[in-house]
Coordinates of C-alpha atoms and ligand atoms in Angstrom, one line a residue:
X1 CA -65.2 -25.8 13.2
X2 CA -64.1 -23.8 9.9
X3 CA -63.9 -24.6 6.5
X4 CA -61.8 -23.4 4.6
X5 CA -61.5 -23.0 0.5
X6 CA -58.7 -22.5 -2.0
X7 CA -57.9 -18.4 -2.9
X8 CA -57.2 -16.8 -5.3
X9 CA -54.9 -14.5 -3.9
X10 CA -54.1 -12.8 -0.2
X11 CA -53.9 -8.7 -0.7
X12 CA -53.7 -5.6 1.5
X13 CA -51.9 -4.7 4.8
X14 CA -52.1 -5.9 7.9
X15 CA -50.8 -5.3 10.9
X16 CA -50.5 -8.8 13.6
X17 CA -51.0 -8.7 17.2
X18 CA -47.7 -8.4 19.5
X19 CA -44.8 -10.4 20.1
X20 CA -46.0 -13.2 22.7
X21 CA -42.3 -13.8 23.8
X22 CA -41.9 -10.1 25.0
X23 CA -45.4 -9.6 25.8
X24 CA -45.1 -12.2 28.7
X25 CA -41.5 -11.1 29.3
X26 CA -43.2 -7.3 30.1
X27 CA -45.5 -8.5 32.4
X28 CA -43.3 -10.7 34.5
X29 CA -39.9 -8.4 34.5
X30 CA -42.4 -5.3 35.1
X31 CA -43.6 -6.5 38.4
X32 CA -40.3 -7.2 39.8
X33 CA -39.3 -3.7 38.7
X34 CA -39.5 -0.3 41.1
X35 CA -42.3 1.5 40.0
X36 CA -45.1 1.5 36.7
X37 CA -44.0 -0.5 33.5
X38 CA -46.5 0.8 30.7
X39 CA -46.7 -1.7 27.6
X40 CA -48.3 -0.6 24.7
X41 CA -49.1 -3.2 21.3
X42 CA -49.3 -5.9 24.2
X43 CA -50.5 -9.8 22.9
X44 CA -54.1 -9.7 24.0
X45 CA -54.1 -14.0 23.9
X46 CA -55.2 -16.5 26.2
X47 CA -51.5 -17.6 27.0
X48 CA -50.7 -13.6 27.9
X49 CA -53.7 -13.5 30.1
X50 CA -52.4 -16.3 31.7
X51 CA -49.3 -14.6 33.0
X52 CA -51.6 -11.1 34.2
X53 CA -54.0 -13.3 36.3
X54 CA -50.6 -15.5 37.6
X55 CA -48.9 -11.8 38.8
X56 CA -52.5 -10.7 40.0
X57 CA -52.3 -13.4 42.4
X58 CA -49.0 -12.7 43.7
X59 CA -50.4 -9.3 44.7
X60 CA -49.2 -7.0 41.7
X61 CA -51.4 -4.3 41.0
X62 CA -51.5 -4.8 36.7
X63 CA -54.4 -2.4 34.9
X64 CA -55.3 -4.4 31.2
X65 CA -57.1 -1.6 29.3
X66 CA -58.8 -5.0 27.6
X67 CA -57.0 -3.9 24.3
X68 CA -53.3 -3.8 23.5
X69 CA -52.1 -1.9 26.6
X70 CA -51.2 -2.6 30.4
X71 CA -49.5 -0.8 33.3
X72 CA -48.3 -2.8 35.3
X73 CA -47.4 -1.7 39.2
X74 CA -43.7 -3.4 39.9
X75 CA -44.0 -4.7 43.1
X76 CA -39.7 -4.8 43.3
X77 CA -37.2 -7.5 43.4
X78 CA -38.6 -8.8 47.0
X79 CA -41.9 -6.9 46.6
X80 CA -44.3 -10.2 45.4
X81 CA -47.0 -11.9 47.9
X82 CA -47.7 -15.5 48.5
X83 CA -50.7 -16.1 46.2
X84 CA -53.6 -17.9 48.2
X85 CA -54.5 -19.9 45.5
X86 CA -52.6 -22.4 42.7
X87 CA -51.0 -20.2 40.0
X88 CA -53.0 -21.8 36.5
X89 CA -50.6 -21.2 33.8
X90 CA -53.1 -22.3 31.4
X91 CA -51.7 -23.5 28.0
X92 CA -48.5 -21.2 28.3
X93 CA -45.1 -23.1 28.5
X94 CA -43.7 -19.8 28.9
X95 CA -45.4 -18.5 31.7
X96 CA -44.4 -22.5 33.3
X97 CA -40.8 -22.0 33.1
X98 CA -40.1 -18.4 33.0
X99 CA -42.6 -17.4 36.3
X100 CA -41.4 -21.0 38.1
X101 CA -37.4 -19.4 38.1
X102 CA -38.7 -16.4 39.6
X103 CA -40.4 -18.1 42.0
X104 CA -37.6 -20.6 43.5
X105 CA -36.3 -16.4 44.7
X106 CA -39.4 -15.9 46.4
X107 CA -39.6 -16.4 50.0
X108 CA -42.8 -18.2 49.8
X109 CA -44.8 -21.2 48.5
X110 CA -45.6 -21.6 45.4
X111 CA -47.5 -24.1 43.1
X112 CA -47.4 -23.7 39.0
X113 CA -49.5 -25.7 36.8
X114 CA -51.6 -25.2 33.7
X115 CA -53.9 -27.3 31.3
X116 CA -53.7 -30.9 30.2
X117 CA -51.1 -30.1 27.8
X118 CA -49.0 -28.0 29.9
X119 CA -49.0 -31.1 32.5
X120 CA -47.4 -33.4 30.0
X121 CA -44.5 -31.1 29.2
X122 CA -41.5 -31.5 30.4
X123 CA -40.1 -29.7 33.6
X124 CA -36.9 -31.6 34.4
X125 CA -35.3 -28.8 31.9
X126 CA -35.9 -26.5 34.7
X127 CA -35.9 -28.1 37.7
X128 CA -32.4 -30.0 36.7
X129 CA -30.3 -26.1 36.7
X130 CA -32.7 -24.4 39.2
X131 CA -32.0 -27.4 42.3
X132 CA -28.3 -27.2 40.9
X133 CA -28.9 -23.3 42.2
X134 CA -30.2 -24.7 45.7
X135 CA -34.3 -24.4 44.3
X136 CA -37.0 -26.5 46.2
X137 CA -38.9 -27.7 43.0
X138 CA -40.7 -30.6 43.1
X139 CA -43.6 -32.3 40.6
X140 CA -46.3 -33.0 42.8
X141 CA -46.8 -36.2 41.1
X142 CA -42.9 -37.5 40.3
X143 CA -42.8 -37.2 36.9
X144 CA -41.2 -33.9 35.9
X145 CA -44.2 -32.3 34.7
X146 CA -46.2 -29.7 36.8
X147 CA -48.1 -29.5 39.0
X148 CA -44.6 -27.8 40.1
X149 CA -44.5 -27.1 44.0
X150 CA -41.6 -24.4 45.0
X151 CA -40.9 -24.2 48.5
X152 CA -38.5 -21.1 49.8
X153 CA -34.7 -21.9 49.6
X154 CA -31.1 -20.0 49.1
X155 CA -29.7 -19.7 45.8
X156 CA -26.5 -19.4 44.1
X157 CA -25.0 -18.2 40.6
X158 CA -23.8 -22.0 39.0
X159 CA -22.3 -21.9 35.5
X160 CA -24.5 -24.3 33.4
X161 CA -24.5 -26.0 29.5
X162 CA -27.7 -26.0 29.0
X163 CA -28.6 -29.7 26.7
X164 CA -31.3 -27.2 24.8
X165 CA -31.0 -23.9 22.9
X166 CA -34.2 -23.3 24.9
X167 CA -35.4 -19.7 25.9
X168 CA -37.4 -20.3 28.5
X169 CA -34.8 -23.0 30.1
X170 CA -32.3 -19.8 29.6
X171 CA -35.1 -17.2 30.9
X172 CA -35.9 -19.1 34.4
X173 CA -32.5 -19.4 35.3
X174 CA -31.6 -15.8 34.4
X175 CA -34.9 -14.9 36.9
X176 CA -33.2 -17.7 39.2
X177 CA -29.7 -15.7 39.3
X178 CA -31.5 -12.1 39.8
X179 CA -32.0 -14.0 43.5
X180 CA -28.7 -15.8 43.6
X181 CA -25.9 -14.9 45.7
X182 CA -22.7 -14.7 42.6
X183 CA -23.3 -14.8 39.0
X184 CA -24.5 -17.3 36.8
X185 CA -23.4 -18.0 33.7
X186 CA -26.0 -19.9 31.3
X187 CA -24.4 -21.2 28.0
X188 CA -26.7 -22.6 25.2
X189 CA -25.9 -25.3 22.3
X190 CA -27.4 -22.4 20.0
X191 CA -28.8 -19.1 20.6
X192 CA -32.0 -18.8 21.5
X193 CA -34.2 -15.8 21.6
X194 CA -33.0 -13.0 23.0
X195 CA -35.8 -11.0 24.9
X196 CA -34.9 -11.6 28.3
X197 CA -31.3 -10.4 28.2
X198 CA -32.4 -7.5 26.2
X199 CA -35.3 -5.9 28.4
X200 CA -33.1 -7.2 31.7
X201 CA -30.4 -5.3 30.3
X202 CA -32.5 -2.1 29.6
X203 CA -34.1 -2.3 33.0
X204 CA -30.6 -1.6 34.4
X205 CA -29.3 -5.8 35.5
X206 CA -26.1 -6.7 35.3
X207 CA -26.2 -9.0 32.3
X208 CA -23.3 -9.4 29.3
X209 CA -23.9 -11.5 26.4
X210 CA -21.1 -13.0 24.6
X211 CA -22.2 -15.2 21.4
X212 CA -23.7 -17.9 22.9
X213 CA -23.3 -17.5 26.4
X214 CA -24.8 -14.8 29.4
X215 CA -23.7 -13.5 32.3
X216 CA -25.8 -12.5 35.1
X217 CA -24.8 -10.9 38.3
X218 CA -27.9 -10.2 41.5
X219 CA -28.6 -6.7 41.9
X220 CA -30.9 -4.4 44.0
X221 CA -33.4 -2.8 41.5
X222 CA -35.1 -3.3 37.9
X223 CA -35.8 0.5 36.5
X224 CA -39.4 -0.2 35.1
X225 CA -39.7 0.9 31.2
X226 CA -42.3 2.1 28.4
X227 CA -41.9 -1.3 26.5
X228 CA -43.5 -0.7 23.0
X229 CA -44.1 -4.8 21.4
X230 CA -43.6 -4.9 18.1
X231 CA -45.9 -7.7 15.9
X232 CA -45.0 -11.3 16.2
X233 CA -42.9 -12.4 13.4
X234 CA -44.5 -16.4 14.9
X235 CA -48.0 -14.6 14.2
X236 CA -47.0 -13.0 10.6
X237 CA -45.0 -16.0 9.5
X238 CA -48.6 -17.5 8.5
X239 CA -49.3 -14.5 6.6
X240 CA -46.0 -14.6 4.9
X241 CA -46.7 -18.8 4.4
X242 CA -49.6 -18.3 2.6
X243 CA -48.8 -15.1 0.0
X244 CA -45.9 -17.6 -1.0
X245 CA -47.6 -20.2 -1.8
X246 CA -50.9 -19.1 -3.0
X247 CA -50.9 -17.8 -7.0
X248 CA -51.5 -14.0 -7.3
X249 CA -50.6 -12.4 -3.7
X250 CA -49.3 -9.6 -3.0
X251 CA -49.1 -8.3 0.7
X252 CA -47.7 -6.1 3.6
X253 CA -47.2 -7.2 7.1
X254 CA -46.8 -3.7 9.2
X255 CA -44.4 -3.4 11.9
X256 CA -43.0 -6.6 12.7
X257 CA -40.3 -8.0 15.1
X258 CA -37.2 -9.1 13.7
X259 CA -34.6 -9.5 16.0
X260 CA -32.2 -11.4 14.8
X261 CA -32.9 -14.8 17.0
X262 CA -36.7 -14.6 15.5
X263 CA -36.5 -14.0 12.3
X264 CA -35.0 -17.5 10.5
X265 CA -37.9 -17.7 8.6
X266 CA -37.6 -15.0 6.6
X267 CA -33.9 -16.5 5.7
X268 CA -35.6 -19.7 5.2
X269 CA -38.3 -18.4 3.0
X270 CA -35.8 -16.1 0.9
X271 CA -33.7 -19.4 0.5
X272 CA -36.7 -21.4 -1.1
X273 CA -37.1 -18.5 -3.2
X274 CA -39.2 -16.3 -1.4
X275 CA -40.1 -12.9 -2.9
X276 CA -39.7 -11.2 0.3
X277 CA -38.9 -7.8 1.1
X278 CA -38.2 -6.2 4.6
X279 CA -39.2 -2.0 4.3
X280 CA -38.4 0.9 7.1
X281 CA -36.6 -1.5 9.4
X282 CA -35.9 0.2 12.6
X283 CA -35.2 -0.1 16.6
X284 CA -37.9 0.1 18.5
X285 CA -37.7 -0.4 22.3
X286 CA -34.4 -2.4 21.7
X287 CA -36.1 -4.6 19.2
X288 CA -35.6 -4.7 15.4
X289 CA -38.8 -3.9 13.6
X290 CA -39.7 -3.7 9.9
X291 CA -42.8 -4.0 7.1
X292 CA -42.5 -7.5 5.2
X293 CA -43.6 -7.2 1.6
X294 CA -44.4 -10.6 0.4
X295 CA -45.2 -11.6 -2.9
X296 CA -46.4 -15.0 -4.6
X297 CA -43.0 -17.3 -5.4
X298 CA -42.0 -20.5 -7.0
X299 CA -40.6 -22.5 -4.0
X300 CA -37.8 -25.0 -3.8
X301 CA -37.0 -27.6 -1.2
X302 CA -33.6 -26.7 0.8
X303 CA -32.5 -28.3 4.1
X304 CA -33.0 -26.6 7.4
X305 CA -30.5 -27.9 10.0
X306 CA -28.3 -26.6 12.8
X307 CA -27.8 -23.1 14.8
X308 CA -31.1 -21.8 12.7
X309 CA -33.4 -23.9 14.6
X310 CA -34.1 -21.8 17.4
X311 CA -34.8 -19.1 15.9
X312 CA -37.7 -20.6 13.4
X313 CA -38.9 -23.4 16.0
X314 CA -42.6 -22.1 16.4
X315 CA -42.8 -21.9 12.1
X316 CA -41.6 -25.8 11.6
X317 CA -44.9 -26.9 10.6
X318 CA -45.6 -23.8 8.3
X319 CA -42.4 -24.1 6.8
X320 CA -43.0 -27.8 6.1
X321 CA -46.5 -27.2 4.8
X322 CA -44.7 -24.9 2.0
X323 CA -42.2 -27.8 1.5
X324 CA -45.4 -29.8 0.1
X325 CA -45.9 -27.4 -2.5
X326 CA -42.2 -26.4 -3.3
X327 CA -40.4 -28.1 -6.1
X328 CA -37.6 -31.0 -4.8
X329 CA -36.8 -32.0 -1.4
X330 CA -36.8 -30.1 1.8
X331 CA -35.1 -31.9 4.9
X332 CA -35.4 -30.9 8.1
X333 CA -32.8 -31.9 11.0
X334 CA -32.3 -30.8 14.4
X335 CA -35.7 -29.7 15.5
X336 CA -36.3 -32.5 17.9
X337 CA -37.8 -29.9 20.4
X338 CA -40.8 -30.3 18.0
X339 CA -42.1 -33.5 19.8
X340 CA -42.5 -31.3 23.6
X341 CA -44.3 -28.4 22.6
X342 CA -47.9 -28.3 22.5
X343 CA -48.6 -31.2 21.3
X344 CA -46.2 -33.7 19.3
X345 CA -45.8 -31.3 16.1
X346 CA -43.5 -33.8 14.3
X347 CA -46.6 -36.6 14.7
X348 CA -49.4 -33.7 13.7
X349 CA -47.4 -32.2 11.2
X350 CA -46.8 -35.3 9.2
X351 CA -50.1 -37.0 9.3
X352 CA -52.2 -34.0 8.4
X353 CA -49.8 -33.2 6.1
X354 CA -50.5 -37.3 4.4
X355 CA -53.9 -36.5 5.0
X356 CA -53.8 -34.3 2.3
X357 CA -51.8 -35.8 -0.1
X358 CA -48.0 -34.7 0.3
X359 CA -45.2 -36.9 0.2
X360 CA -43.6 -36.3 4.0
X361 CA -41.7 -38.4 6.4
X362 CA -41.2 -37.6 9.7
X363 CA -37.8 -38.2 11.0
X364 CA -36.9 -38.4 15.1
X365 CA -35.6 -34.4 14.8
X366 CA -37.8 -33.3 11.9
X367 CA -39.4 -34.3 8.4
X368 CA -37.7 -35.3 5.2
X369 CA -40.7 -33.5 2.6
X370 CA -40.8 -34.4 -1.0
X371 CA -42.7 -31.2 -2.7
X372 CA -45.9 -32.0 -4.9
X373 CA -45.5 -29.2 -7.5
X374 CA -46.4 -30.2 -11.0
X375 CA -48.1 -33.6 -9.5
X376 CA -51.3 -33.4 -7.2
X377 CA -50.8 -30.6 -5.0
X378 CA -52.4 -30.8 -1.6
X379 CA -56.2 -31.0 -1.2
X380 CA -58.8 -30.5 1.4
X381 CA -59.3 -32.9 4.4
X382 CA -60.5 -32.8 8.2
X383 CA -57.6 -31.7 10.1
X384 CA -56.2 -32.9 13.3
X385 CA -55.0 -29.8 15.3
X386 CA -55.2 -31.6 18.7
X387 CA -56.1 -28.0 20.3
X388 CA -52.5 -26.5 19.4
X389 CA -52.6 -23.0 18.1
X390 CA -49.7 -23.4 15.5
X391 CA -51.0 -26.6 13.8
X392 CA -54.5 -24.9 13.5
X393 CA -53.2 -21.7 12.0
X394 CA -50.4 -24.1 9.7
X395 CA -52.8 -25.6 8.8
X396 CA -55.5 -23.0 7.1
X397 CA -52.7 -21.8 5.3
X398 CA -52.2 -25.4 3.3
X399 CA -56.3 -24.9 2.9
X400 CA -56.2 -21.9 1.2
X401 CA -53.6 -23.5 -1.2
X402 CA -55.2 -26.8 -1.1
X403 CA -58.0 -28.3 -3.6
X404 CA -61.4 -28.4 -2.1
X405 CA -62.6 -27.9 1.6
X406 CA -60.1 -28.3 4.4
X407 CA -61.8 -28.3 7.6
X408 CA -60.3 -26.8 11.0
X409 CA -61.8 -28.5 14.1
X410 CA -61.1 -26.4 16.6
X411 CA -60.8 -22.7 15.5
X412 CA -60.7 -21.3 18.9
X413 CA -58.0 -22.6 20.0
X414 CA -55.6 -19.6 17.9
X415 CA -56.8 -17.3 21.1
X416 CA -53.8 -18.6 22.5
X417 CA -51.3 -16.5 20.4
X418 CA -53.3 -14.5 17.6
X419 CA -57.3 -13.9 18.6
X420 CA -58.3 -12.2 15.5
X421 CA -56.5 -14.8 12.9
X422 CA -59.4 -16.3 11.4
X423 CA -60.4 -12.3 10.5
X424 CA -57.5 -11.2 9.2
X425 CA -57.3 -14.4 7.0
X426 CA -60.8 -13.4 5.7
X427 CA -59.7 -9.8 5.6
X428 CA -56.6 -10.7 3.3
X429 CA -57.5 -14.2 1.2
X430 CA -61.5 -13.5 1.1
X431 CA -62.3 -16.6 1.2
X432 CA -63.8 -17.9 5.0
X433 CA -67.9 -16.9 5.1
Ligands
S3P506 C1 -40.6 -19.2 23.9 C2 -39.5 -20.0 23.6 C3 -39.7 -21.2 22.7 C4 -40.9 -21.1 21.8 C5 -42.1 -20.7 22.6 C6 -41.9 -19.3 23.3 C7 -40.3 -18.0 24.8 O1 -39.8 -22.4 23.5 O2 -41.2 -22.3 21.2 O3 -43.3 -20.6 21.8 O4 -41.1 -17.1 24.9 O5 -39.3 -18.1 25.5 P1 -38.5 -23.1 24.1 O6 -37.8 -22.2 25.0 O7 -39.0 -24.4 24.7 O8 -37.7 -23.4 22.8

């Protein structure tokens, strides 16, 4: 448990742990590759660790310095083992999907499950394009969740719509097709992050992108990389939330990721009314970096709808926790997706939000928010973060803008994506003992 009081301002820099997205994406790409993949600025969280121990057991030799850097020993294309025990994904959706298309290639079995959470989530996104491909998945229990068993099988390239701008539906077929005899073609209602086709594409695949769309063709070798991860824009995004909307803040976030299909909440933000500035944006490892200046702003409500979705999905419920405390009405549409990821976020969202006093009503694909400014404000309440890392961390943002003490059950559970939050908060706001 942490409680958490109103500040009176967040200052200083700070730099956020790596991407999560491409952290996992190093780790799994890097032991199908010929030879050492070296990370550096690597996500040191629970769901990251998930995907190490899940390549472990597949035989891949991966040295974690325990810090922010790996090498991992690519095994090759057809270089994995048949792990003698049940690959435990933990709490990571990505490691699920992504790691169970690689393994309808292998030519062994396989079974993929995770926690409580990740066994309610739904598979049938996968499983639906990787048996059009000639996959043996199965649920072990019939209901399109994992346990997932994956039995050897031949594949082939298929050309599929995908029903979801979803990157890890996109990123297990793509590791499908790298085993699949012709290309595959994956087209998405929107585009979803990008990381895949990018480090694919730098580790020497056949892959073309054309606006929505990506082609894949098999091929014989992944060239391994020194991947460098920039700071996850999901992790600053809090950071960003709360100089916004807390009076007399002034901050810099160092070195953070913001490619293109990431970075919709800094467009969102700056249409609000944000005071946000991006500083020494550069490339680095394929990926668009910068320093995000943020200062204290008078917010307004705007509607968020459409091809932005994707790439804001993990910062819904900060976004709509800003809404509360912008001036007017902020609708948001089209972010369905919100009800299957760790927990149901449009449900958490909306009645911790109550809980404390906004006006917010949640809609099938999102929230209609009526912002308090001028009236009540938000104040201090228990919240319900029913274990999921972003509704914790969403959350302790509305507490340090929030009247009185705002309690966070359980804490722990930001190890998933950003260990050291609850420090750097402190460090920044000053305000958690
Ligand atoms: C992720 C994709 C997104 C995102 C998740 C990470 C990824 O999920 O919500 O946190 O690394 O590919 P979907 O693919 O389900 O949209």
């Amino acid at each position: 448990m942490i409680e958490i009081s109103k500040s009176n301002g967040l200052r200083g820099r700070i730099k956020v742990p790596g991407d999560k997205s491409i952290s996992h994406r190093s780790v799994m790409l890097g032991a199908i590759a010929s030879g050492v993949t070296r990370v550096s600025g690597f996500l040191n969280g629970a769901d990251c660790i998930s995907t190490i121990n899940c390549f472990r057991a597949m035989g891949v030799d991966i040295e974690f310095d325990g810090g922010t850097g790996v090498k991992i020993h690519g095994a090759g294309l057809h270089g994995l083992k048949a792990p003698d025990k049940v690959l435990d994904c933990g709490n990571s959706g990505t490691t699920t999907r992504i790691m169970s298309g690689l393994l309808t290639g292998q030519d062994f079995k396989s079974t993929v499950t995770g926690d409580a959470s990740i066994r309610k989530r739904p598979m049938k996104r996968i499983m639906t394009p990787l048996k059009e491909m000639g996959a043996d998945i199965i649920s072990a229990d019939g209901n399109d969740c994992a346990p997932l068993i994956i039995s050897p099988s031949k594949l082939h390239g298929i050309e599929y719509r995908s029903p979801v701008a979803s990157a890890q539906v996109k990123s297990s077929i793509l590791m499908a097709a790298l085993y699949a005899e012709g290309q595959t073609v994956i087209t998405e209602p929107a585009l979803s992050r990008d990381h895949t086709e990018l480090m694919l594409s730098a580790m020497g695949a056949d892959i073309t992108t054309n606006k929505t769309s990506v082609t894949i063709k098999p091929g014989n070798v992944l060239y391994p990389q020194d991947i460098t991860v920039p700071g996850d824009i999901s992790s600053a995004a809090y950071f960003i939330g709360a100089a916004l909307i807390v009076p007399d803040s002034d901050i810099v976030i160092e070195n953070v990721g913001i490619n293109p299909t990431r970075a919709g909440i800094i467009k969102v933000f700056r249409d609000m009314g944000g005071d946000i500035e991006l500083t020494g944006e550069r490339k680095s490892a394929g990926e668009m970096v910068a320093d995000v200046r943020v200062k204290t702003s008078k917010l307004h409500g705007i509607e968020i709808s459409g091809d932005i979705i994707p790439t804001l999905i993990d910062e819904l419920p900060l976004i709509a926790v800003a809404a509360a405390l912008s001036e007017g009405t902020t609708t948001i549409k089209d972010a369905a997706e919100l009800k299957v990821k760790e927990s149901d976020r449009i449900r958490l969202v909306t009645e911790n939000l109550t809980a404390m006093g906004a006006d917010i009503e949640a809609r099938d694909d999102g929230f209609i928010i009526n912002g308090r400014v001028g009236t009540s404000g938000l104040h201090g309440t228990v919240i319900e973060d029913s274990l999921d890392h972003r509704i914790a961390m969403s959350f302790s943002v509305a507490g340090l803008a929030a009247e009185g003490v705002t309690v966070i059950s359980h804490p722990e559970c930001v190890s998933i994506s950003y260990p050291e939050f609850y420090r750097d908060l402190r460090l920044t706001s000053g305000i958690i003992p």
